[in-house]
Amino acid sequence: MTASTAPTETPEQTPPPAAPETRAERLRRRLLPAAGAVLSGVLLYLGFAPRELWWLAPFAFALLGLVLHGRRPRSGFALGLLMGLGYFLPLLSWTGVDVGPLPWLALSVAEALFLGLAGLGIARVSRLPVWPVWASGVWLLLEAARARFPFEGFPWGKVAFGQPTGAFLPLAALGGTPLLGFAVVLSGFGLADVVRRLARAPRTRDRALVTAAVLTVAPVAAGAAATPLVSTEAEHGTATVAVIQGNVPRMGLDFNAQRRAVLDHHVRETLRLADRVERGEVRRPDLVLWPENSSDIDPYTNADAYTEIEKAVKAVGAPVSVGAVVEAEDGKPRNRQILWDPEKGPGAFYDKRHLQPFGEYMPYRGFFRLFSSDVDRAGVFEPGTEPAVFAMAGTGVGPVTCYEAAFDDVVRDQVNEGAQILSVPSNNATFERSQMTYQQLAIDRVRAVEHGRAVLVPVTSGVSAVIRPDGTVAQRTGMFTAESLVAQVPKRSSRTLATRLGVWPEVLLAGLGVAGIGWAIARRRAVTGG
């Protein structure tokens, strides 16, 4: 009988300890995402005017999505902040013209903090099913927030304003700037999900990959499908409109330092236009549009200004919308557009409703004076409270003064008030030859498509333009030249779906962000037991 041999146990094999991370690997692990975040911001900026590289935006968000996916919220905030700095520092560089770098840096950092919060939220929702949808909602949520807070918000730089042309633009007529921006962001995040899944399993063709591909392509397809909504039809005939750019005697904050010089420039250019009309070189305009601040002194209280404007209006023989700084009936200064009739003189008016903080008024002046004495150069204007449409030779003209064009509600109010065409009188002389005027022109082009209206842009120093309802630029001037544009534009009264829906697209799309964050937090609590 042989003794049985007991089986011997094999000792548990423990994996060899991982090699310690080298300093170079640690730096690479930290720096590559940071560099990717900054690069995504720079790519988004490069798509903005004066360039027309609208297609860069989805790639910027694809890179941002790859950087943020699966990150912890704290890391997401830091990366979103870096993306914001890479975006806003070059985009808003014009805010430092003539006042130094402090306002530019402060504004850029403040706006970048919103993108930091967006990065935090996107990181939160990036582990959810169909995460690009929730992440795009988070982006829209933070865009909506920074368009309202603080100091009535600063919507400049919304993703939609980088799309004055291209495949996504028709969506503005369907859901306004919120839907247009959401589509761009969704396409980019969808592309990030496609790249991520292919990199992880190149031969896999699972349902999630197909969904990511659909999310990438669907916004572009939706833009193509929405193209028939964009119309340039003249529903009530056409109006012959003259846009006056009188130029200014000097660039910078002191553009109006010489009394009445800016007004004289615009009177002179209007008289020159009247001579061209008499010689038969151009059609006689039905109405004439002057820029914001085209009268640098109050025509209500200065007889010489009144006389000069009256002379120009009678010479051209058409009603003129005159931009002036005035003292209102309550004794407070207003940035006003005045409807000046060749027979009746000054009549209806529109007071700018959204004033530019730190420019037209100074919040917390005493506090900010601690950082710079330039705060005392800011104005003390009071905002208007009501929309107003000018009846000019049978045409309803809705003024939207300069900075206001960036605010959805102001433009929409003027269309709902009955504007058949929109006018965006502006004064960009304080920003010299910076990219600001081109960025504003891009905003105006998006507004044309959003509301189906021709948009006329009279600017003191350029670039003035005539924009068709499809967003294309029919005519434009140079910068710091005295010129006038005369064009026939369609009068339209139908309202796009975007106009009729109002704020609801923004509410619903931002709601996706809120829902996604809530779902992500609930899932996290369920996993950790609360």
Short mmCIF file of C-alpha atoms in Angstrom, two decimals:
data_model
loop_
_atom_site.label_atom_id
_atom_site.label_comp_id
_atom_site.label_asym_id
_atom_site.label_seq_id
_atom_site.Cartn_x
_atom_site.Cartn_y
_atom_site.Cartn_z
CA MET A 1 0.00 0.00 0.00
CA THR A 2 1.45 3.22 -1.04
CA ALA A 3 0.96 6.35 0.93
CA SER A 4 -1.09 8.97 -0.83
CA THR A 5 0.64 12.22 -1.48
CA ALA A 6 -1.26 15.30 -0.31
CA PRO A 7 -1.54 17.98 -2.97
CA THR A 8 0.76 20.87 -2.42
CA GLU A 9 -0.71 24.38 -2.52
CA THR A 10 0.76 26.79 -4.94
CA PRO A 11 1.57 30.02 -3.18
CA GLU A 12 -0.59 32.96 -4.38
CA GLN A 13 1.14 34.84 -7.12
CA THR A 14 1.25 38.53 -6.32
CA PRO A 15 1.84 40.96 -9.15
CA PRO A 16 5.18 42.63 -9.10
CA PRO A 17 5.08 46.10 -7.62
CA ALA A 18 4.52 48.81 -10.18
CA ALA A 19 7.51 50.82 -11.04
CA PRO A 20 7.39 54.22 -9.36
CA GLU A 21 6.25 57.03 -11.62
CA THR A 22 9.15 59.06 -12.85
CA ARG A 23 9.19 62.81 -12.65
CA ALA A 24 8.96 63.07 -16.44
CA GLU A 25 5.92 60.79 -16.50
CA ARG A 26 4.26 62.79 -13.74
CA LEU A 27 4.88 66.04 -15.58
CA ARG A 28 3.56 64.55 -18.81
CA ARG A 29 0.43 63.27 -17.06
CA ARG A 30 -0.31 66.72 -15.70
CA LEU A 31 0.90 68.97 -18.48
CA LEU A 32 -0.65 67.23 -21.48
CA PRO A 33 -4.26 67.71 -20.29
CA ALA A 34 -3.48 71.30 -19.31
CA ALA A 35 -1.94 72.00 -22.71
CA GLY A 36 -4.92 70.35 -24.40
CA ALA A 37 -7.33 72.54 -22.45
CA VAL A 38 -5.50 75.74 -23.39
CA LEU A 39 -5.27 74.62 -27.01
CA SER A 40 -9.01 73.97 -27.14
CA GLY A 41 -9.61 77.56 -26.03
CA VAL A 42 -7.20 78.93 -28.60
CA LEU A 43 -8.87 76.86 -31.35
CA LEU A 44 -12.27 78.24 -30.38
CA TYR A 45 -10.88 81.78 -30.51
CA LEU A 46 -9.30 81.23 -33.92
CA GLY A 47 -12.72 80.40 -35.35
CA PHE A 48 -14.00 83.90 -34.48
CA ALA A 49 -14.01 87.03 -36.64
CA PRO A 50 -12.20 88.55 -38.38
CA ARG A 51 -11.50 84.98 -39.50
CA GLU A 52 -14.38 82.85 -40.82
CA LEU A 53 -13.13 79.48 -39.61
CA TRP A 54 -16.45 78.36 -38.15
CA TRP A 55 -15.50 74.67 -38.53
CA LEU A 56 -12.75 74.99 -35.90
CA ALA A 57 -15.29 75.19 -33.07
CA PRO A 58 -16.37 71.51 -33.12
CA PHE A 59 -12.72 70.43 -33.06
CA ALA A 60 -12.11 72.76 -30.10
CA PHE A 61 -14.90 71.05 -28.17
CA ALA A 62 -13.75 67.61 -29.27
CA LEU A 63 -10.37 68.33 -27.71
CA LEU A 64 -12.01 69.75 -24.59
CA GLY A 65 -14.22 66.65 -24.29
CA LEU A 66 -11.21 64.33 -24.50
CA VAL A 67 -9.40 66.34 -21.84
CA LEU A 68 -12.35 66.46 -19.42
CA HIS A 69 -13.81 62.97 -19.80
CA GLY A 70 -13.65 60.95 -16.59
CA ARG A 71 -11.93 63.70 -14.59
CA ARG A 72 -12.73 64.55 -11.02
CA PRO A 73 -14.73 67.76 -10.59
CA ARG A 74 -11.79 69.70 -9.12
CA SER A 75 -9.60 68.75 -12.04
CA GLY A 76 -12.46 69.59 -14.41
CA PHE A 77 -12.68 73.08 -12.94
CA ALA A 78 -8.94 73.69 -13.38
CA LEU A 79 -8.96 72.44 -16.96
CA GLY A 80 -12.09 74.44 -17.81
CA LEU A 81 -10.44 77.53 -16.37
CA LEU A 82 -7.36 76.97 -18.55
CA MET A 83 -9.59 76.54 -21.58
CA GLY A 84 -11.31 79.81 -20.69
CA LEU A 85 -8.02 81.67 -20.42
CA GLY A 86 -6.86 80.29 -23.76
CA TYR A 87 -10.12 81.55 -25.24
CA PHE A 88 -10.93 84.87 -23.57
CA LEU A 89 -7.44 86.37 -23.27
CA PRO A 90 -7.02 86.72 -27.05
CA LEU A 91 -10.74 87.20 -27.77
CA LEU A 92 -11.12 90.17 -25.40
CA SER A 93 -7.73 91.80 -25.96
CA TRP A 94 -9.54 94.84 -27.42
CA THR A 95 -10.89 95.73 -23.96
CA GLY A 96 -7.39 96.85 -22.95
CA VAL A 97 -7.00 99.37 -25.77
CA ASP A 98 -6.22 102.80 -24.30
CA VAL A 99 -6.84 101.73 -20.68
CA GLY A 100 -4.04 99.23 -20.19
CA PRO A 101 -4.00 95.51 -19.48
CA LEU A 102 -5.73 95.45 -16.06
CA PRO A 103 -9.38 95.66 -17.30
CA TRP A 104 -8.62 93.15 -20.06
CA LEU A 105 -7.02 90.65 -17.68
CA ALA A 106 -9.69 91.10 -15.02
CA LEU A 107 -12.56 90.59 -17.48
CA SER A 108 -10.87 87.60 -19.14
CA VAL A 109 -10.27 85.87 -15.80
CA ALA A 110 -13.83 86.59 -14.64
CA GLU A 111 -15.30 85.06 -17.79
CA ALA A 112 -12.87 82.14 -17.66
CA LEU A 113 -14.17 81.30 -14.17
CA PHE A 114 -17.54 80.52 -15.76
CA LEU A 115 -15.82 78.08 -18.10
CA GLY A 116 -14.08 76.60 -15.07
CA LEU A 117 -17.51 75.87 -13.62
CA ALA A 118 -18.54 74.45 -16.99
CA GLY A 119 -15.48 72.16 -16.90
CA LEU A 120 -16.46 71.01 -13.42
CA GLY A 121 -19.98 70.17 -14.58
CA ILE A 122 -18.82 68.47 -17.77
CA ALA A 123 -16.42 66.29 -15.80
CA ARG A 124 -19.33 65.36 -13.52
CA VAL A 125 -21.60 64.22 -16.35
CA SER A 126 -18.90 62.64 -18.52
CA ARG A 127 -19.50 59.16 -17.04
CA LEU A 128 -23.22 59.20 -17.84
CA PRO A 129 -24.73 57.39 -20.83
CA VAL A 130 -24.88 59.67 -23.89
CA TRP A 131 -22.66 62.10 -22.01
CA PRO A 132 -22.18 64.56 -24.93
CA VAL A 133 -25.84 65.60 -24.62
CA TRP A 134 -25.60 66.37 -20.92
CA ALA A 135 -22.19 68.02 -21.33
CA SER A 136 -23.54 70.32 -24.05
CA GLY A 137 -26.38 71.25 -21.73
CA VAL A 138 -23.88 72.13 -19.02
CA TRP A 139 -22.05 74.41 -21.44
CA LEU A 140 -25.32 76.15 -22.36
CA LEU A 141 -26.21 76.48 -18.68
CA LEU A 142 -23.00 78.39 -17.96
CA GLU A 143 -23.36 80.50 -21.10
CA ALA A 144 -26.83 81.49 -19.93
CA ALA A 145 -25.43 82.34 -16.50
CA ARG A 146 -22.60 84.54 -17.73
CA ALA A 147 -25.02 86.32 -20.11
CA ARG A 148 -26.88 87.52 -17.01
CA PHE A 149 -24.40 87.82 -14.12
CA PRO A 150 -22.78 89.92 -12.83
CA PHE A 151 -23.75 93.47 -13.83
CA GLU A 152 -26.48 92.24 -16.21
CA GLY A 153 -24.07 89.77 -17.76
CA PHE A 154 -21.55 89.67 -20.58
CA PRO A 155 -22.70 87.39 -23.43
CA TRP A 156 -19.81 88.40 -25.70
CA GLY A 157 -18.03 85.29 -26.94
CA LYS A 158 -21.04 82.96 -26.95
CA VAL A 159 -20.26 79.98 -29.17
CA ALA A 160 -23.05 81.00 -31.57
CA PHE A 161 -21.31 84.30 -32.33
CA GLY A 162 -18.45 82.39 -33.95
CA GLN A 163 -20.87 80.98 -36.54
CA PRO A 164 -21.84 83.90 -38.86
CA THR A 165 -21.49 81.47 -41.76
CA GLY A 166 -21.27 77.72 -42.20
CA ALA A 167 -23.28 74.55 -41.79
CA PHE A 168 -24.74 75.26 -38.35
CA LEU A 169 -25.95 78.84 -38.97
CA PRO A 170 -29.52 78.06 -40.21
CA LEU A 171 -30.30 76.61 -36.78
CA ALA A 172 -30.36 80.19 -35.46
CA ALA A 173 -33.71 80.65 -37.23
CA LEU A 174 -35.05 77.57 -35.47
CA GLY A 175 -33.91 78.05 -31.87
CA GLY A 176 -31.84 81.23 -31.74
CA THR A 177 -28.30 81.50 -30.44
CA PRO A 178 -28.88 78.84 -27.73
CA LEU A 179 -29.73 76.10 -30.25
CA LEU A 180 -26.97 77.23 -32.61
CA GLY A 181 -24.37 77.09 -29.83
CA PHE A 182 -25.70 73.79 -28.47
CA ALA A 183 -25.41 72.17 -31.91
CA VAL A 184 -21.76 73.21 -32.28
CA VAL A 185 -20.83 71.97 -28.81
CA LEU A 186 -22.75 68.70 -29.21
CA SER A 187 -21.03 67.94 -32.52
CA GLY A 188 -17.65 68.48 -30.88
CA PHE A 189 -18.36 66.38 -27.80
CA GLY A 190 -19.85 63.65 -30.01
CA LEU A 191 -16.62 63.59 -32.00
CA ALA A 192 -14.65 63.31 -28.74
CA ASP A 193 -16.71 60.27 -27.77
CA VAL A 194 -16.12 58.66 -31.16
CA VAL A 195 -12.34 59.17 -30.88
CA ARG A 196 -12.30 57.93 -27.29
CA ARG A 197 -14.18 54.73 -28.09
CA LEU A 198 -12.15 53.96 -31.21
CA ALA A 199 -8.91 54.51 -29.31
CA ARG A 200 -10.05 52.11 -26.59
CA ALA A 201 -11.35 49.35 -28.91
CA PRO A 202 -10.59 50.11 -32.55
CA ARG A 203 -12.42 47.05 -33.90
CA THR A 204 -15.53 47.43 -31.80
CA ARG A 205 -18.72 48.64 -33.44
CA ASP A 206 -21.02 48.74 -30.44
CA ARG A 207 -24.22 50.70 -30.01
CA ALA A 208 -22.51 53.41 -27.96
CA LEU A 209 -20.07 54.10 -30.78
CA VAL A 210 -22.91 54.40 -33.28
CA THR A 211 -24.72 56.78 -30.91
CA ALA A 212 -21.60 58.94 -30.58
CA ALA A 213 -21.26 59.08 -34.37
CA VAL A 214 -24.91 60.12 -34.70
CA LEU A 215 -24.42 62.88 -32.13
CA THR A 216 -21.45 64.16 -34.15
CA VAL A 217 -23.24 64.27 -37.47
CA ALA A 218 -26.82 65.06 -36.45
CA PRO A 219 -26.22 68.79 -35.69
CA VAL A 220 -24.70 69.30 -39.14
CA ALA A 221 -27.61 67.47 -40.76
CA ALA A 222 -30.05 69.55 -38.72
CA GLY A 223 -28.38 72.72 -40.00
CA ALA A 224 -28.86 71.53 -43.57
CA ALA A 225 -32.49 70.64 -42.86
CA ALA A 226 -33.11 74.11 -41.37
CA THR A 227 -31.75 75.93 -44.44
CA PRO A 228 -35.23 76.44 -46.00
CA LEU A 229 -36.19 78.44 -42.88
CA VAL A 230 -33.73 81.17 -43.90
CA SER A 231 -35.40 83.54 -46.35
CA THR A 232 -34.49 86.87 -47.93
CA GLU A 233 -37.93 87.42 -49.51
CA ALA A 234 -39.24 90.98 -49.49
CA GLU A 235 -42.61 90.43 -47.84
CA HIS A 236 -43.64 94.12 -47.94
CA GLY A 237 -41.48 95.50 -50.72
CA THR A 238 -38.08 97.04 -50.19
CA ALA A 239 -36.67 100.15 -48.58
CA THR A 240 -33.74 102.15 -49.88
CA VAL A 241 -31.55 102.74 -46.85
CA ALA A 242 -28.46 104.92 -46.47
CA VAL A 243 -25.88 104.09 -43.81
CA ILE A 244 -23.63 107.01 -42.85
CA GLN A 245 -20.10 106.53 -41.51
CA GLY A 246 -18.74 110.01 -40.86
CA ASN A 247 -15.47 108.94 -39.20
CA VAL A 248 -13.97 110.60 -36.12
CA PRO A 249 -11.15 113.13 -35.72
CA ARG A 250 -9.03 110.76 -33.64
CA MET A 251 -8.95 107.19 -32.31
CA GLY A 252 -9.22 106.09 -28.69
CA LEU A 253 -11.18 107.24 -25.66
CA ASP A 254 -10.74 110.88 -26.65
CA PHE A 255 -12.38 110.44 -30.06
CA ASN A 256 -14.83 113.25 -29.15
CA ALA A 257 -12.44 115.57 -27.32
CA GLN A 258 -12.91 118.35 -29.88
CA ARG A 259 -16.38 119.84 -29.42
CA ARG A 260 -18.84 119.03 -32.22
CA ALA A 261 -16.15 117.47 -34.43
CA VAL A 262 -17.83 114.06 -34.63
CA LEU A 263 -21.19 115.65 -35.48
CA ASP A 264 -19.57 117.80 -38.15
CA HIS A 265 -18.04 114.70 -39.74
CA HIS A 266 -21.46 113.03 -40.02
CA VAL A 267 -23.16 116.16 -41.27
CA ARG A 268 -20.47 116.53 -43.93
CA GLU A 269 -20.84 112.93 -45.13
CA THR A 270 -24.63 113.26 -45.25
CA LEU A 271 -24.36 116.45 -47.33
CA ARG A 272 -21.95 114.61 -49.62
CA LEU A 273 -24.53 111.84 -50.02
CA ALA A 274 -27.22 114.44 -50.82
CA ASP A 275 -24.99 115.82 -53.59
CA ARG A 276 -24.52 112.31 -55.03
CA VAL A 277 -28.28 111.84 -55.03
CA GLU A 278 -28.79 115.15 -56.87
CA ARG A 279 -26.23 114.12 -59.48
CA GLY A 280 -28.06 110.81 -59.99
CA GLU A 281 -25.13 108.68 -58.81
CA VAL A 282 -27.17 106.83 -56.18
CA ARG A 283 -30.86 106.31 -55.45
CA ARG A 284 -32.55 108.74 -53.11
CA PRO A 285 -32.80 106.95 -49.76
CA ASP A 286 -36.13 106.42 -48.04
CA LEU A 287 -34.39 106.63 -44.69
CA VAL A 288 -30.91 107.37 -43.32
CA LEU A 289 -29.13 105.80 -40.36
CA TRP A 290 -26.42 107.53 -38.34
CA PRO A 291 -24.23 105.71 -35.77
CA GLU A 292 -24.26 105.73 -32.00
CA ASN A 293 -22.71 108.97 -30.63
CA SER A 294 -22.78 110.56 -34.10
CA SER A 295 -23.75 113.78 -32.34
CA ASP A 296 -21.16 114.27 -29.63
CA ILE A 297 -23.18 117.10 -28.06
CA ASP A 298 -26.81 117.23 -27.01
CA PRO A 299 -28.95 118.62 -29.86
CA TYR A 300 -31.82 119.29 -27.45
CA THR A 301 -29.80 121.81 -25.46
CA ASN A 302 -27.22 123.02 -28.03
CA ALA A 303 -28.69 125.18 -30.76
CA ASP A 304 -25.66 124.78 -33.02
CA ALA A 305 -25.96 120.99 -32.98
CA TYR A 306 -29.69 121.21 -33.67
CA THR A 307 -29.07 123.52 -36.64
CA GLU A 308 -26.37 121.29 -38.16
CA ILE A 309 -28.49 118.13 -37.90
CA GLU A 310 -31.52 119.96 -39.32
CA LYS A 311 -29.41 121.13 -42.27
CA ALA A 312 -28.24 117.59 -43.06
CA VAL A 313 -31.70 116.04 -42.69
CA LYS A 314 -33.35 118.61 -44.98
CA ALA A 315 -30.56 118.26 -47.56
CA VAL A 316 -30.97 114.48 -47.85
CA GLY A 317 -34.75 114.79 -47.74
CA ALA A 318 -35.41 111.67 -45.65
CA PRO A 319 -35.92 110.83 -41.98
CA VAL A 320 -32.64 110.22 -40.14
CA SER A 321 -31.97 108.15 -37.02
CA VAL A 322 -29.42 110.21 -35.09
CA GLY A 323 -27.30 108.81 -32.26
CA ALA A 324 -26.67 111.33 -29.51
CA VAL A 325 -25.65 111.67 -25.88
CA VAL A 326 -28.47 113.66 -24.30
CA GLU A 327 -29.76 114.86 -20.97
CA ALA A 328 -33.19 113.30 -20.58
CA GLU A 329 -36.27 114.93 -19.12
CA ASP A 330 -35.32 113.65 -15.65
CA GLY A 331 -31.92 115.34 -15.90
CA LYS A 332 -30.01 112.08 -16.32
CA PRO A 333 -27.79 111.27 -19.33
CA ARG A 334 -28.99 108.78 -21.92
CA ASN A 335 -27.43 107.10 -24.93
CA ARG A 336 -30.24 107.87 -27.35
CA GLN A 337 -31.31 107.29 -30.93
CA ILE A 338 -33.52 110.16 -32.14
CA LEU A 339 -35.88 109.95 -35.11
CA TRP A 340 -35.34 113.25 -36.95
CA ASP A 341 -37.93 114.11 -39.58
CA PRO A 342 -37.12 116.63 -42.35
CA GLU A 343 -40.42 118.44 -41.69
CA LYS A 344 -41.16 117.87 -37.99
CA GLY A 345 -37.66 117.75 -36.53
CA PRO A 346 -36.79 115.45 -33.58
CA GLY A 347 -39.57 113.12 -32.49
CA ALA A 348 -39.59 109.50 -31.31
CA PHE A 349 -36.52 108.14 -29.55
CA TYR A 350 -34.98 104.96 -28.22
CA ASP A 351 -32.73 104.90 -25.14
CA LYS A 352 -30.11 102.16 -24.95
CA ARG A 353 -31.33 99.56 -22.47
CA HIS A 354 -28.27 97.36 -21.86
CA LEU A 355 -25.39 99.64 -20.93
CA GLN A 356 -21.78 98.54 -21.00
CA PRO A 357 -20.44 98.21 -17.43
CA PHE A 358 -17.06 99.87 -16.82
CA GLY A 359 -17.67 101.94 -19.96
CA GLU A 360 -21.06 103.63 -20.00
CA TYR A 361 -21.46 103.24 -16.27
CA MET A 362 -19.20 102.22 -13.42
CA PRO A 363 -20.45 99.72 -10.84
CA TYR A 364 -18.87 100.10 -7.39
CA ARG A 365 -16.84 103.06 -8.61
CA GLY A 366 -15.22 103.72 -5.23
CA PHE A 367 -14.03 100.13 -4.88
CA PHE A 368 -12.60 99.81 -8.38
CA ARG A 369 -10.88 103.19 -8.07
CA LEU A 370 -8.51 101.45 -5.66
CA PHE A 371 -7.09 99.56 -8.64
CA SER A 372 -7.12 102.21 -11.35
CA SER A 373 -7.98 105.88 -11.70
CA ASP A 374 -9.30 105.10 -15.19
CA VAL A 375 -12.64 104.19 -13.61
CA ASP A 376 -13.41 107.92 -13.49
CA ARG A 377 -13.38 107.95 -17.28
CA ALA A 378 -16.41 105.65 -17.32
CA GLY A 379 -19.78 107.25 -18.01
CA VAL A 380 -22.77 107.82 -15.74
CA PHE A 381 -25.51 106.86 -18.18
CA GLU A 382 -28.95 105.67 -17.16
CA PRO A 383 -30.51 102.78 -19.10
CA GLY A 384 -33.72 102.97 -21.07
CA THR A 385 -36.57 100.68 -20.14
CA GLU A 386 -38.72 100.12 -23.22
CA PRO A 387 -38.28 98.82 -26.78
CA ALA A 388 -39.11 101.28 -29.56
CA VAL A 389 -39.52 100.94 -33.32
CA PHE A 390 -39.16 103.99 -35.56
CA ALA A 391 -41.71 104.55 -38.33
CA MET A 392 -39.40 105.82 -41.08
CA ALA A 393 -41.05 106.47 -44.46
CA GLY A 394 -43.35 103.47 -44.09
CA THR A 395 -40.67 101.15 -42.71
CA GLY A 396 -40.46 99.88 -39.14
CA VAL A 397 -36.83 100.24 -38.02
CA GLY A 398 -35.75 98.63 -34.75
CA PRO A 399 -32.63 100.24 -33.23
CA VAL A 400 -30.35 97.96 -31.20
CA THR A 401 -27.49 100.08 -29.95
CA CYS A 402 -24.01 98.56 -30.28
CA TYR A 403 -23.29 96.34 -27.24
CA GLU A 404 -27.00 95.47 -26.99
CA ALA A 405 -26.75 93.24 -30.07
CA ALA A 406 -25.08 90.60 -27.90
CA PHE A 407 -28.23 90.28 -25.73
CA ASP A 408 -30.92 87.93 -27.03
CA ASP A 409 -33.82 89.69 -25.33
CA VAL A 410 -33.13 93.20 -26.65
CA VAL A 411 -33.01 92.16 -30.30
CA ARG A 412 -36.02 89.88 -29.92
CA ASP A 413 -38.04 92.67 -28.25
CA GLN A 414 -37.46 95.00 -31.19
CA VAL A 415 -38.63 92.38 -33.69
CA ASN A 416 -41.70 91.59 -31.59
CA GLU A 417 -42.38 95.33 -31.40
CA GLY A 418 -42.75 95.38 -35.19
CA ALA A 419 -39.29 96.03 -36.64
CA GLN A 420 -39.18 95.17 -40.35
CA ILE A 421 -35.47 95.84 -40.47
CA LEU A 422 -32.92 96.13 -37.66
CA SER A 423 -30.36 98.87 -37.18
CA VAL A 424 -27.29 98.41 -34.97
CA PRO A 425 -25.79 101.91 -34.60
CA SER A 426 -22.37 101.60 -33.01
CA ASN A 427 -19.34 103.57 -31.96
CA ASN A 428 -16.14 101.53 -32.01
CA ALA A 429 -13.72 104.46 -32.18
CA THR A 430 -12.59 103.86 -28.59
CA PHE A 431 -11.28 100.42 -29.60
CA GLU A 432 -9.19 101.75 -32.50
CA ARG A 433 -8.25 99.13 -35.12
CA SER A 434 -8.83 96.11 -32.89
CA GLN A 435 -10.83 93.00 -33.76
CA MET A 436 -13.81 94.24 -31.73
CA THR A 437 -15.68 95.71 -34.70
CA TYR A 438 -15.34 92.44 -36.65
CA GLN A 439 -16.59 90.40 -33.71
CA GLN A 440 -19.59 92.69 -33.41
CA LEU A 441 -20.30 92.42 -37.13
CA ALA A 442 -20.36 88.62 -36.76
CA ILE A 443 -22.94 88.98 -33.97
CA ASP A 444 -25.08 91.15 -36.24
CA ARG A 445 -24.91 88.54 -39.00
CA VAL A 446 -26.14 85.82 -36.65
CA ARG A 447 -28.99 88.10 -35.52
CA ALA A 448 -30.05 88.60 -39.14
CA VAL A 449 -30.59 84.86 -39.58
CA GLU A 450 -32.07 84.38 -36.11
CA HIS A 451 -34.89 86.86 -36.78
CA GLY A 452 -35.08 86.88 -40.58
CA ARG A 453 -34.34 90.60 -40.87
CA ALA A 454 -31.95 92.74 -42.85
CA VAL A 455 -29.52 94.35 -40.40
CA LEU A 456 -27.98 97.76 -41.07
CA VAL A 457 -24.82 98.63 -39.13
CA PRO A 458 -23.86 102.34 -39.09
CA VAL A 459 -20.58 102.81 -37.18
CA THR A 460 -18.76 106.07 -36.49
CA SER A 461 -15.40 104.76 -37.67
CA GLY A 462 -16.09 101.33 -39.23
CA VAL A 463 -16.79 98.67 -40.11
CA SER A 464 -20.29 99.76 -41.26
CA ALA A 465 -22.29 97.22 -43.24
CA VAL A 466 -25.50 96.12 -44.92
CA ILE A 467 -26.41 92.55 -43.94
CA ARG A 468 -29.04 90.51 -45.75
CA PRO A 469 -31.54 88.35 -43.79
CA ASP A 470 -29.45 85.27 -44.62
CA GLY A 471 -26.43 86.72 -42.81
CA THR A 472 -24.40 87.59 -45.90
CA VAL A 473 -22.77 91.01 -46.10
CA ALA A 474 -24.03 92.95 -49.12
CA GLN A 475 -21.88 96.06 -48.57
CA ARG A 476 -19.29 97.19 -46.06
CA THR A 477 -16.94 100.08 -45.43
CA GLY A 478 -13.33 100.22 -44.33
CA MET A 479 -12.16 101.42 -40.94
CA PHE A 480 -11.54 105.09 -40.12
CA THR A 481 -12.88 106.35 -43.42
CA ALA A 482 -15.79 108.64 -44.24
CA GLU A 483 -18.20 106.66 -46.41
CA SER A 484 -21.88 106.09 -47.05
CA LEU A 485 -23.64 102.93 -48.17
CA VAL A 486 -26.93 102.94 -50.08
CA ALA A 487 -28.79 99.68 -50.51
CA GLN A 488 -32.24 98.26 -51.10
CA VAL A 489 -33.21 95.87 -48.34
CA PRO A 490 -36.31 93.67 -47.94
CA LYS A 491 -38.98 94.66 -45.45
CA ARG A 492 -40.13 91.60 -43.53
CA SER A 493 -42.73 91.08 -40.82
CA SER A 494 -42.96 87.28 -40.46
CA ARG A 495 -41.36 85.95 -37.31
CA THR A 496 -38.99 83.01 -37.30
CA LEU A 497 -39.60 80.08 -34.98
CA ALA A 498 -36.68 81.35 -32.90
CA THR A 499 -38.40 84.72 -32.44
CA ARG A 500 -41.70 83.09 -31.48
CA LEU A 501 -40.15 80.63 -29.04
CA GLY A 502 -38.27 83.39 -27.24
CA VAL A 503 -36.26 82.24 -24.24
CA TRP A 504 -37.63 78.67 -24.20
CA PRO A 505 -34.85 77.01 -26.25
CA GLU A 506 -32.31 78.36 -23.79
CA VAL A 507 -34.37 77.20 -20.81
CA LEU A 508 -34.79 73.68 -22.19
CA LEU A 509 -31.18 73.24 -23.31
CA ALA A 510 -29.74 74.64 -20.09
CA GLY A 511 -32.19 72.34 -18.30
CA LEU A 512 -30.38 69.40 -19.84
CA GLY A 513 -27.27 70.54 -18.02
CA VAL A 514 -29.10 70.81 -14.71
CA ALA A 515 -30.67 67.37 -15.21
CA GLY A 516 -27.33 65.81 -16.15
CA ILE A 517 -25.56 67.20 -13.09
CA GLY A 518 -28.40 66.07 -10.86
CA TRP A 519 -28.31 62.56 -12.33
CA ALA A 520 -24.52 62.34 -11.96
CA ILE A 521 -24.71 63.39 -8.29
CA ALA A 522 -27.51 60.89 -7.60
CA ARG A 523 -25.52 58.07 -9.19
CA ARG A 524 -22.47 58.99 -7.20
CA ARG A 525 -24.43 58.95 -3.95
CA ALA A 526 -25.98 55.58 -4.82
CA VAL A 527 -22.53 54.07 -5.39
CA THR A 528 -21.04 55.50 -2.21
CA GLY A 529 -24.10 54.86 -0.07
CA GLY A 530 -24.91 58.55 0.29
#
